[in-house]
Coordinates of C-alpha atoms and ligand atoms in Angstrom, one line a residue:
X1 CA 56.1 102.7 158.4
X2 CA 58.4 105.8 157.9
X3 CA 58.8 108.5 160.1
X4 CA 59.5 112.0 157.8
X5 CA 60.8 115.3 159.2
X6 CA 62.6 117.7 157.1
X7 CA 63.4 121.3 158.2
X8 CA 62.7 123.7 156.4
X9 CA 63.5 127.9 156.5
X10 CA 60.2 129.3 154.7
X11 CA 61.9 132.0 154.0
X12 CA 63.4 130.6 150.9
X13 CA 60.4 129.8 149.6
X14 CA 61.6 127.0 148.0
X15 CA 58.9 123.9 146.7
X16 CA 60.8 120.8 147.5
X17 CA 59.4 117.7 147.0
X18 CA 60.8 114.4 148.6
X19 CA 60.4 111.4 145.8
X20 CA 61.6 108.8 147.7
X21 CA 63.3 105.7 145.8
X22 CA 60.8 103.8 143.0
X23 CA 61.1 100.6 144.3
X24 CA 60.0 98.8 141.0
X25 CA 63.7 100.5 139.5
X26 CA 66.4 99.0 139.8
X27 CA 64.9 96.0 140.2
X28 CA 67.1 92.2 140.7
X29 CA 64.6 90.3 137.9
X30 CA 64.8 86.9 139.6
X31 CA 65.1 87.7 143.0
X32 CA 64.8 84.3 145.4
X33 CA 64.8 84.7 149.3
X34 CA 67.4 82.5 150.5
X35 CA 65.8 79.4 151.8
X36 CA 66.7 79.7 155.6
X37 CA 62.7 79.7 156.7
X38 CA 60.3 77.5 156.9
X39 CA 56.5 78.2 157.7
X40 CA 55.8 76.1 160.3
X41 CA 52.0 77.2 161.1
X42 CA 50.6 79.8 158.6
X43 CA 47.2 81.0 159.5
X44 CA 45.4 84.1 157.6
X45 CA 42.0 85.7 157.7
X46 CA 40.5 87.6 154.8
X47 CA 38.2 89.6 156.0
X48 CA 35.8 91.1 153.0
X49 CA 32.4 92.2 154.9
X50 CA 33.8 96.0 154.2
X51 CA 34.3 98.2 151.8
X52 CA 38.2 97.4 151.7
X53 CA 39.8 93.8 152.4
X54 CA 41.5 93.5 155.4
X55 CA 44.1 90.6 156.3
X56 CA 45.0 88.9 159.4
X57 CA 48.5 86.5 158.7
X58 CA 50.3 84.6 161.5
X59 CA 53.4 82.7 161.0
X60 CA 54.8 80.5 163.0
X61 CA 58.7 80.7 161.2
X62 CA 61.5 78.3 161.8
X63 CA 65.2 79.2 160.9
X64 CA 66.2 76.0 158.9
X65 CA 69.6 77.4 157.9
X66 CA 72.9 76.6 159.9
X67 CA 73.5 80.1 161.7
X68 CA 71.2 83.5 162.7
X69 CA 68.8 84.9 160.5
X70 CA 67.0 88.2 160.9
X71 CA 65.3 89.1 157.6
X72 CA 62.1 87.3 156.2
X73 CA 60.8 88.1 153.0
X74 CA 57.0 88.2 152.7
X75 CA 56.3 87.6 149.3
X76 CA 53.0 89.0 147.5
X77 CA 51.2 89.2 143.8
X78 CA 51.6 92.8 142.1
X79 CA 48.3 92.8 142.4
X80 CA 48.3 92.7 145.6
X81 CA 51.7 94.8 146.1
X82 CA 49.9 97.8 144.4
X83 CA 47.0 97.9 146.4
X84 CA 48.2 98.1 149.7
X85 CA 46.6 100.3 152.0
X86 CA 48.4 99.5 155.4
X87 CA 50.8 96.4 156.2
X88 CA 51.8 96.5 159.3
X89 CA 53.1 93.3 161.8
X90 CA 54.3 92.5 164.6
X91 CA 56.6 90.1 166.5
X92 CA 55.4 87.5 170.0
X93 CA 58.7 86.6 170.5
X94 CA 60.0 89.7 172.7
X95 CA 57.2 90.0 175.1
X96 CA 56.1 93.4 174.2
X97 CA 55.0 92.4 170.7
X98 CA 57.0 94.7 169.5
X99 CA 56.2 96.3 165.8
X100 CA 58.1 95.0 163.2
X101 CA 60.7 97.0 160.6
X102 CA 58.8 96.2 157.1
X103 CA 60.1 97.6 154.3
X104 CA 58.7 96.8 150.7
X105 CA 61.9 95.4 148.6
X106 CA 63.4 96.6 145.5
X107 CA 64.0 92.9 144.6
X108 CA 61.3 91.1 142.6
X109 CA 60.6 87.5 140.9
X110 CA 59.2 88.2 137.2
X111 CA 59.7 84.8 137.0
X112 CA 57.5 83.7 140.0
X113 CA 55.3 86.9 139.3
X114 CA 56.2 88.3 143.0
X115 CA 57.1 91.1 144.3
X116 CA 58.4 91.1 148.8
X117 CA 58.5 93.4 152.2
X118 CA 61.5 92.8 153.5
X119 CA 60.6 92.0 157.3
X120 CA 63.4 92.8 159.7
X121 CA 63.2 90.3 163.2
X122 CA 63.6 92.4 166.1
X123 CA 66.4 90.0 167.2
X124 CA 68.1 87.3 165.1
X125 CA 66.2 83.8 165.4
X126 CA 69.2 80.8 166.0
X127 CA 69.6 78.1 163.7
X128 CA 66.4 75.6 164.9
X129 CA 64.3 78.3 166.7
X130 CA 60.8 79.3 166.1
X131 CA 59.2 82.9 166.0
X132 CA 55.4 84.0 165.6
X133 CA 55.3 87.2 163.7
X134 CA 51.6 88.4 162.5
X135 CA 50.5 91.0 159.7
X136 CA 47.9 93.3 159.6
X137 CA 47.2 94.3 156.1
X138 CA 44.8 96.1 154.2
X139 CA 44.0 96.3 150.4
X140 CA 42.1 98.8 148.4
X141 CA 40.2 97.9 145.1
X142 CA 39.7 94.2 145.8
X143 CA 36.3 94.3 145.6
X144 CA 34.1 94.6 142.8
X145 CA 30.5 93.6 141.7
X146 CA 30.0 90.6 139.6
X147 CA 28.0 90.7 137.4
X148 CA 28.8 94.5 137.0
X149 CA 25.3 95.4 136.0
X150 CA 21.7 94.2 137.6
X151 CA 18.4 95.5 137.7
X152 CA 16.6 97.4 140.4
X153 CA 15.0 94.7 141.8
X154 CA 18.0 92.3 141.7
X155 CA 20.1 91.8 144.3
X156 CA 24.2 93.6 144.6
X157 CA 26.6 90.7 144.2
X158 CA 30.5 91.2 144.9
X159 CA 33.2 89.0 144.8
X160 CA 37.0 88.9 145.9
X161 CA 39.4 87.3 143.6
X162 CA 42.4 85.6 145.6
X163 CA 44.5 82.0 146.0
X164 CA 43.5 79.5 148.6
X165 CA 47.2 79.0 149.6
X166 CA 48.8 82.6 151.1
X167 CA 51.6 82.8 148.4
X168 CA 55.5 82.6 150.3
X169 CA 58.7 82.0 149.7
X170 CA 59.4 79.3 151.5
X171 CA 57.7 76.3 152.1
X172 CA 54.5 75.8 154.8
X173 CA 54.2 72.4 156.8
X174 CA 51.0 73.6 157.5
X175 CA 48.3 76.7 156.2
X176 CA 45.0 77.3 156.9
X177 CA 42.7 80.1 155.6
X178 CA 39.5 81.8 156.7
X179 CA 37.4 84.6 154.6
X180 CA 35.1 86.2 157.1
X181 CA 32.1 87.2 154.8
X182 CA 29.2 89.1 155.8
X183 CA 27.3 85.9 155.7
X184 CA 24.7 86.3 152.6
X185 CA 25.0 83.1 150.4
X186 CA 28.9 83.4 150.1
X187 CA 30.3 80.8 147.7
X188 CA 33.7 80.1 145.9
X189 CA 33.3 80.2 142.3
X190 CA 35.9 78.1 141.4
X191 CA 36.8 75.6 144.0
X192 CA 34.7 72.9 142.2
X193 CA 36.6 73.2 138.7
X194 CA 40.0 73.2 141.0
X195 CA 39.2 70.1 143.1
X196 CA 38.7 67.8 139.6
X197 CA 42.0 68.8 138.8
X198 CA 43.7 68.2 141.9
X199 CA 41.8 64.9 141.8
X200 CA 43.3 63.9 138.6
X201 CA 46.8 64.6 139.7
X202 CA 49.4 62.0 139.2
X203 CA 50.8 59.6 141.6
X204 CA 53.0 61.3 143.8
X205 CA 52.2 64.8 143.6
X206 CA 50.4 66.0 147.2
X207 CA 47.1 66.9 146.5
X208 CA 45.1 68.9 148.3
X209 CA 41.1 69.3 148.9
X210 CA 39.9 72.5 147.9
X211 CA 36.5 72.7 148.5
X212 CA 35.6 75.3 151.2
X213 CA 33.5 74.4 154.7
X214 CA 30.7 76.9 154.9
X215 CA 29.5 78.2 158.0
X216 CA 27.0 81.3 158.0
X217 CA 29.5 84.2 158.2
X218 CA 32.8 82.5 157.1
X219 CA 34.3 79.9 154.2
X220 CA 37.3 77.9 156.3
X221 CA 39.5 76.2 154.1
X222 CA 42.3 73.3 154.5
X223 CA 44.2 72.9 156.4
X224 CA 47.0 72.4 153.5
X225 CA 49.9 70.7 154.1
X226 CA 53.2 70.6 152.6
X227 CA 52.7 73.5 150.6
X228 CA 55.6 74.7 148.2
X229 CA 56.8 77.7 147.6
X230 CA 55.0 80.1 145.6
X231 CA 51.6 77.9 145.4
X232 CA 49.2 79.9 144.4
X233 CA 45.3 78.3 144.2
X234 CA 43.2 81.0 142.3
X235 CA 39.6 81.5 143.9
X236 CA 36.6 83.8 144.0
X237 CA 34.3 84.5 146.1
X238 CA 30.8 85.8 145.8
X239 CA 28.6 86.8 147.8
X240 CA 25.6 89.0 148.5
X241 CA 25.9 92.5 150.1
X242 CA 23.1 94.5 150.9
X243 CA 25.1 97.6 151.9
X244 CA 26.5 100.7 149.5
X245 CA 30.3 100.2 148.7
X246 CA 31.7 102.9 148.7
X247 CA 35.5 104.7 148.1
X248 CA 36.8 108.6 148.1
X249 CA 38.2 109.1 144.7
X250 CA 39.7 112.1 145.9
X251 CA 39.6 113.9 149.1
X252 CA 40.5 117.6 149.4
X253 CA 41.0 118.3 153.1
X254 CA 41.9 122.1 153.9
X255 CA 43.2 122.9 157.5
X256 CA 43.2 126.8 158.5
X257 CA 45.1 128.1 161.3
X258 CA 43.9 131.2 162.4
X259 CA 46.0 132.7 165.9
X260 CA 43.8 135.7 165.5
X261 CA 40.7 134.2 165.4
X262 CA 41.9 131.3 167.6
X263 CA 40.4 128.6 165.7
X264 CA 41.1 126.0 163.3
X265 CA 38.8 125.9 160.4
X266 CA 38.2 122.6 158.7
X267 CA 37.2 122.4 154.9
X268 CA 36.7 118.5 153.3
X269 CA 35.7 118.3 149.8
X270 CA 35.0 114.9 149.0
X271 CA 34.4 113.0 145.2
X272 CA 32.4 110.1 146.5
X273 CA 32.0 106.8 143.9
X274 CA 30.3 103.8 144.7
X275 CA 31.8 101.0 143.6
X276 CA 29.0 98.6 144.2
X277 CA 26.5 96.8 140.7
X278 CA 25.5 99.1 138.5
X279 CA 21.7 99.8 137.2
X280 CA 21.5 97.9 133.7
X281 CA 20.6 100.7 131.2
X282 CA 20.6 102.8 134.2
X283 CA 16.9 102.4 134.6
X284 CA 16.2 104.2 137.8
X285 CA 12.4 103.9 139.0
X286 CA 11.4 105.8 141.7
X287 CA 8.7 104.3 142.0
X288 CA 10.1 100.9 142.5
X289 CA 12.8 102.8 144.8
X290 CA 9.5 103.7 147.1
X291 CA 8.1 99.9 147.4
X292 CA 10.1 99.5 150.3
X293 CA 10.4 95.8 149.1
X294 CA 11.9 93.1 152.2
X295 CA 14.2 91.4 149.7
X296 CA 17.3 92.3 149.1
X297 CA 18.0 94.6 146.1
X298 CA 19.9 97.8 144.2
X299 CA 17.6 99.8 146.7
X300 CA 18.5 98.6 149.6
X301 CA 22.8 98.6 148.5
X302 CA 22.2 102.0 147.7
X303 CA 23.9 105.1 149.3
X304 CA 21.3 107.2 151.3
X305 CA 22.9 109.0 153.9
X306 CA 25.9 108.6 156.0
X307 CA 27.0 109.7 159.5
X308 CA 30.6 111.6 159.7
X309 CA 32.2 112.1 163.1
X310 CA 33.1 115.4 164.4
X311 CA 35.7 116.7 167.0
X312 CA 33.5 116.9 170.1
X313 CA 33.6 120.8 170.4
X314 CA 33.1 121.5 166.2
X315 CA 31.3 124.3 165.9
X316 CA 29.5 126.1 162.7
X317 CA 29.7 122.9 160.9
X318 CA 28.3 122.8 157.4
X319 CA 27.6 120.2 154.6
X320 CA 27.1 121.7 150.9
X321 CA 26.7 120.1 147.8
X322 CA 26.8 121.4 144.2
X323 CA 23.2 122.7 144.5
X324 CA 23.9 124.5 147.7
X325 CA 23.2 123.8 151.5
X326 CA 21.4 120.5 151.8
X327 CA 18.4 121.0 154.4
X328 CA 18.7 117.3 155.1
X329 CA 21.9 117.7 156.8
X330 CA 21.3 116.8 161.1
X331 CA 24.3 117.9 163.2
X332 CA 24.4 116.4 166.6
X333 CA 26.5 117.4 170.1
X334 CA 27.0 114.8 172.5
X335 CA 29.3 113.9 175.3
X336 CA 31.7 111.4 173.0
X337 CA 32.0 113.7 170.2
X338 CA 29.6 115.1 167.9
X339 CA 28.1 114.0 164.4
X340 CA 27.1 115.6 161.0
X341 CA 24.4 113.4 159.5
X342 CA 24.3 113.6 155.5
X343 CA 21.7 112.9 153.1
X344 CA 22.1 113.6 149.2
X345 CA 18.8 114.5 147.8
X346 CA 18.7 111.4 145.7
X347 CA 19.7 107.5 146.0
X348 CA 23.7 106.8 144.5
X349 CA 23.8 103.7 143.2
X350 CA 26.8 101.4 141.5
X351 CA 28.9 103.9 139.1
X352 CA 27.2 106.9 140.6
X353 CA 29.3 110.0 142.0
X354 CA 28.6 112.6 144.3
X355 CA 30.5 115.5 145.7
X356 CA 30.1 117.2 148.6
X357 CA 32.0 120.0 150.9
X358 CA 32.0 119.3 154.6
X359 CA 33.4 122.4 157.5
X360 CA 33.5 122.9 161.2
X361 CA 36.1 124.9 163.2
X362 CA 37.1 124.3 166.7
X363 CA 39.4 126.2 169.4
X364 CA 43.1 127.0 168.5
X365 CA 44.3 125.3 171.3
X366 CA 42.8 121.8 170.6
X367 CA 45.4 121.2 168.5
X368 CA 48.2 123.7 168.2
X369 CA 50.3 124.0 171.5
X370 CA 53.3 126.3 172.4
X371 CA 56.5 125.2 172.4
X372 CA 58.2 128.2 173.6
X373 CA 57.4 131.7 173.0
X374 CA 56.4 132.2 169.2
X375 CA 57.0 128.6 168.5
X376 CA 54.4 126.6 167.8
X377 CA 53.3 122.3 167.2
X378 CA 50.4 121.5 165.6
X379 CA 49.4 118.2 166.0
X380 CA 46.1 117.1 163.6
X381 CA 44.7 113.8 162.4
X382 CA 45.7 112.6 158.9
X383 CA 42.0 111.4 158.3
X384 CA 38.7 112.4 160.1
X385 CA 35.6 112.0 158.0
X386 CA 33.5 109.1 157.8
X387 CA 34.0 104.8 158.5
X388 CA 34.6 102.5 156.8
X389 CA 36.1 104.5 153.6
X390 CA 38.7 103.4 151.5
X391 CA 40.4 106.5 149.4
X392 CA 42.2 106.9 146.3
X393 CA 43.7 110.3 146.6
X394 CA 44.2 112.6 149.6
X395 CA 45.9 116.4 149.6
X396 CA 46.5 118.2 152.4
X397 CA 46.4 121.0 152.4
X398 CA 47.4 123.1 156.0
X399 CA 47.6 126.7 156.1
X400 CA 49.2 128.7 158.3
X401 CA 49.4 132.0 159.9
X402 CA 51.1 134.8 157.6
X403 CA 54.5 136.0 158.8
X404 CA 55.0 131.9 159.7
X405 CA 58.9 130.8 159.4
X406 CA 60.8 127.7 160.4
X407 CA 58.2 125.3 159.3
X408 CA 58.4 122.0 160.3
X409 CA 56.4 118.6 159.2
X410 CA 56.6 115.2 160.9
X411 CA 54.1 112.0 159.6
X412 CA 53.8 108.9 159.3
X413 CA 53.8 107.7 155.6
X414 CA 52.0 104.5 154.1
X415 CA 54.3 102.1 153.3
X416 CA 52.8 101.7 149.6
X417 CA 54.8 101.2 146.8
X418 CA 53.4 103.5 144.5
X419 CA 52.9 105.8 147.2
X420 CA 56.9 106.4 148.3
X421 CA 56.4 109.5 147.7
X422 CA 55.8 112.4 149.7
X423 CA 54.9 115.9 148.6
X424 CA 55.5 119.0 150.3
X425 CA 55.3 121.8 149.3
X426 CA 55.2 125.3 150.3
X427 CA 52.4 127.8 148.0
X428 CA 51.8 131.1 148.4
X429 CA 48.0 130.9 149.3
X430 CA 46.8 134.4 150.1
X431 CA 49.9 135.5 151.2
X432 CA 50.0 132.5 154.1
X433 CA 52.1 129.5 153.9
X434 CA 51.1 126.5 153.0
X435 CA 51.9 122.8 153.6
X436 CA 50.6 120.0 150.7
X437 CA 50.8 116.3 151.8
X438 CA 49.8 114.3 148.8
X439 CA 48.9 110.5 149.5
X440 CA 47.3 107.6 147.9
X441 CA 45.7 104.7 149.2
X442 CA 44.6 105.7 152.4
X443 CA 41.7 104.1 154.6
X444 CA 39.7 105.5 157.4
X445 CA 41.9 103.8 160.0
X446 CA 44.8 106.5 159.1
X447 CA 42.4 108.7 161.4
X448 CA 43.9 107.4 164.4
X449 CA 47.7 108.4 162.9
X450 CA 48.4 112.3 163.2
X451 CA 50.5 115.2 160.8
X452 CA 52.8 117.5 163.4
X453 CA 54.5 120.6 162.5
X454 CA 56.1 123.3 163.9
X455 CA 56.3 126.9 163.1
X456 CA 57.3 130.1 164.8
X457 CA 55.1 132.9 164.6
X458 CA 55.4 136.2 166.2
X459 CA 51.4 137.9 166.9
X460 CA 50.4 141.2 167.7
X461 CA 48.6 139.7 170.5
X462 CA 51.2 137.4 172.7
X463 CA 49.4 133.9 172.4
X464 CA 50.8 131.1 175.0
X465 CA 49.7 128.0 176.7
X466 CA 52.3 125.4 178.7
X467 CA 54.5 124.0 177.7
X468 CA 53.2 120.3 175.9
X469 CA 55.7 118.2 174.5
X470 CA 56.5 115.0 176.1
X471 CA 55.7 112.0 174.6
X472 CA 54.0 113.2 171.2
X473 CA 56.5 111.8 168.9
X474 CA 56.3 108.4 170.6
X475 CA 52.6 108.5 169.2
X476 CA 53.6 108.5 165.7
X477 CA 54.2 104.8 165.9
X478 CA 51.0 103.8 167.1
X479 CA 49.5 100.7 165.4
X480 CA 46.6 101.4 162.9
X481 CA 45.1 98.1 162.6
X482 CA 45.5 95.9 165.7
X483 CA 43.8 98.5 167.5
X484 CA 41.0 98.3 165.4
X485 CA 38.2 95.9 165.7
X486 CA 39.5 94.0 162.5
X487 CA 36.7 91.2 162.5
X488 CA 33.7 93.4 162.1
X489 CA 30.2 92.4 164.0
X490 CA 28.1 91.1 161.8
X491 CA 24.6 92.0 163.0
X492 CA 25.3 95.3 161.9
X493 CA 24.4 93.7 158.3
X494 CA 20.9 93.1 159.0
X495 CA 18.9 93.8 156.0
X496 CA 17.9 97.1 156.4
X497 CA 14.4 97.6 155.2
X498 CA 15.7 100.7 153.7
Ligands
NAG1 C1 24.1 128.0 153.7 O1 23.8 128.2 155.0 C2 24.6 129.2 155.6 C3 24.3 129.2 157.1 O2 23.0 128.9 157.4 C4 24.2 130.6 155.0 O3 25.0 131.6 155.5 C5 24.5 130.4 153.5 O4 24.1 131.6 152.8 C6 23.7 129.2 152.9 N1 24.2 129.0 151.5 C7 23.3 128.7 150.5 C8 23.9 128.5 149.1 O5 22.1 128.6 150.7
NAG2 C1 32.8 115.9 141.0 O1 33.9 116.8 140.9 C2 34.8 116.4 139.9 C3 36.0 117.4 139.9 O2 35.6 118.7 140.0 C4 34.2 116.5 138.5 O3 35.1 116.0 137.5 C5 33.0 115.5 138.6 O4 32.3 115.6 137.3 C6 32.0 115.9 139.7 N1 31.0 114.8 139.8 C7 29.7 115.1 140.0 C8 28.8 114.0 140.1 O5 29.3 116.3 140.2

């Protein structure tokens, strides 16, 4: 995680766009971690009962070399590296947990097909000594239906393709893994054709069993011992989800600031796709949609209707489609926030897209505060919009008042590989200046990290509140995932009887 914050007169009107370094260029082809760690105890979670994979990974690491270390290198498949959403860890050693420095590396192993995060220790671990450090990591794109097309009355079938050993540099004395599925007939594909050949392996050569322990709501594997470096054990799991799977292609999220009108308008324009099995010949029957049969099916892992969470104090909120205002829509007001319920005028199933706009304003002063006379910080969410939503493409864009100078912006960035880059950008929109963020990859759990900027702005009208500043840039290194509820709750999966 990055923190950014470039000044920046408006005045000159300049576009400037920070491309920060391509990590793939440049690259050291054969890149080996020096051998100075061992994984003492590696334990990882795959969690795959959402929309998006989420990863739990503690190490236990020993320092095997002869004097201080500080950097470990996590290694991962391109694959993997490409698809990162979030990776973020931390460290037991200091008390605090403290958040680790992870950096993805500009070295890379073509030969060993694996690219690293560099993971800085937040003190040097002595010759002999033992750390715990634990990732939480999320992937986008992971998931997809197999076989990709069914028939209405069949049921939606996913699966995850992984290893069985968490791929690393250096060597494990012990790993064990656990996929947390949503519990409906979850299987591994492959382990059966794997085990024969780890059975027939010579004399010699550690061998390992393969074959999964199924419990309702989770495949356990190993644990593995001994496990070299780079051992990689392909697998794929499939299982049954009765649920939409759904992802953003691209979201358009327009913030208005408005010191005259003393609001901010919201304006979210999202290209929805789910990813989920498509309808073979794409044979939609309504009338087989309006059985209502018990058993799972394409109905039932269809997209019907979502809730999205509001600010609590939105107001004129508003949900079009391309047809025009959807009657369907339900906004609700209560004490923990409020809620805009949304219902497309027709079932979206596998392969299917639909757009819609979402808007709701609220009072200036929920999230722009004055600095000091005519100066001003806004401080709004990266993300609001629904759960459980993995995204493709997110702009940004936040307009501000006309006549607005000194313009300031402060986020926190993914740490994504094909994401380094950060876009900002200053258009002339109607005369008001503009800010565009541009990122890729994002989940929902960004909504919990926030965009600040700061702008001086002189109104007819003199605008101030106190004076709000303490502690705000502290929040920008909150954690995103380990304050989330990272194993999900499993009754929520009931089959729904649509
Ligand atoms: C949508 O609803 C708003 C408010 O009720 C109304 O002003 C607007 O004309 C409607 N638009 C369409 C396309 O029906
Ligand atoms: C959604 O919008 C995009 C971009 O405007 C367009 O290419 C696409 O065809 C639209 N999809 C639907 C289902 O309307």
């Amino acid at each position: 995680m990055r923190f950014f914050s470039k000044h920046q007169d408006f005045s000159k009107s300049a576009i400037s766009v920070i491309a920060l370094v391509n990590c793939l260029a440049n690259s050291v082809l054969a890149f080996t971690p020096p051998p100075v760690f061992e994984n003492t105890v590696l334990s990882r979670t795959i969690d795959i009962t959402g929309s998006y994979v989420r990863e739990t990974v503690s190490i236990t690491i020993k320092n095997v070399a002869d004097k201080p270390e500080y950097i470990y290198y996590f290694a991962l498949g391109p694959d993997s590296f490409t698809k990162i959403a979030v990776f973020e860890g931390r460290e037991r050693r200091s008390n605090k947990g403290s958040l680790l420095t992870i950096t993805p590396s500009t070295k890379t192993n073509d030969e060993e097909n694996v690219n690293f995060y560099e993971i800085e220790l937040s003190t040097p671990l002595k010759p002999h000594e033992e750390s715990v450090i634990q990732f939480g990591i999320a992937f986008v794109d992971q998931i997809a239906p197999s076989p990709e097309y069914a028939s209405q009355s069949d049921s939606q079938l996913l699966s995850y393709d992984g290893s069985r050993f968490t791929l690393s540099a250096y060597p494990s004395i012990s790993q064990t893994l656990k996929v947390n599925t949503v519990g409906f007939n979850s299987e591994d594909l492959t382990a059966e054709d794997f085990q024969a050949d780890e059975d027939n392996k010579e004399e010699g050569e550690e061998k390992y069993n393969l074959l999964p322990e199924s419990e309702a709501t989770a495949l356990t594997y190993g644990p593995f011992t001994n496990v070299k470096p780079y051992s990689v054990s392909p697998m794929i799991v499939r299982y049954e989800y009765p649920r939409a799977v759904l992802k953003t292609t691209k979201l358009q999220r327009d913030i208005w600031i408005s010191h005259w009108g003393a609001t901010i308008s919201f304006e979210e324009s999202y290209q929805l796709h789910h990813f989920g099995t498509k309808l073979k010949d794409n044979s939609f029957s309504r009338l087989e949609f309006n059985k209502r049969s018990p058993d799972y099916n394409l109905n039932i892992a269809s997209f019907k209707g979502m809730e999205i969470m509001l600010p609590e104090n939105a107001r004129e909120p508003y949900y079009t489609d391309l047809v025009g205002n959807v009657s369907t829509s339900h906004f609700r007001k209560s004490h923990d926030g409020s809620s805009l319920t949304l219902k497309p005028r027709y079932p979206l199933f596998g392969g299917w897209n639909y757009n819609f706009t979402i808007g709701w304003s609220v009072d200036l002063d929920e999230y722009v505060k004055t600095l000091e006379p005519d100066t001003y910080l806004l401080k709004v969410p990266l993300l609001q919009g629904p759960e459980e939503m993995p995204y493709d493409e997110v702009v940004i864009n936040i307009v501000l008042p006309e006549g607005s100078t000194g313009i300031d912006i402060a986020t926190l960035h993914p740490s994504q590989p094909e994401t380094l880059f950060f876009t900002k950008s200053y258009l002339d929109f109607a005369g008001r200046p503009s800010l565009q963020l541009v990122y890729n990859n994002l989940i929902d759990s960004y909504r919990r990290t926030f965009v600040f900027v700061t702008y001086k702005y002189t109104p007819q009208a003199a605008f101030s509140k106190p004076l709000v500043l303490s502690g705000v840039f502290a929040t920008l290194f909150t954690s995103i995932l380990f304050l989330s509820k990272i194993d999900l709750s499993v009754s929520s999966f009931k089959p729904k009887k649509a």
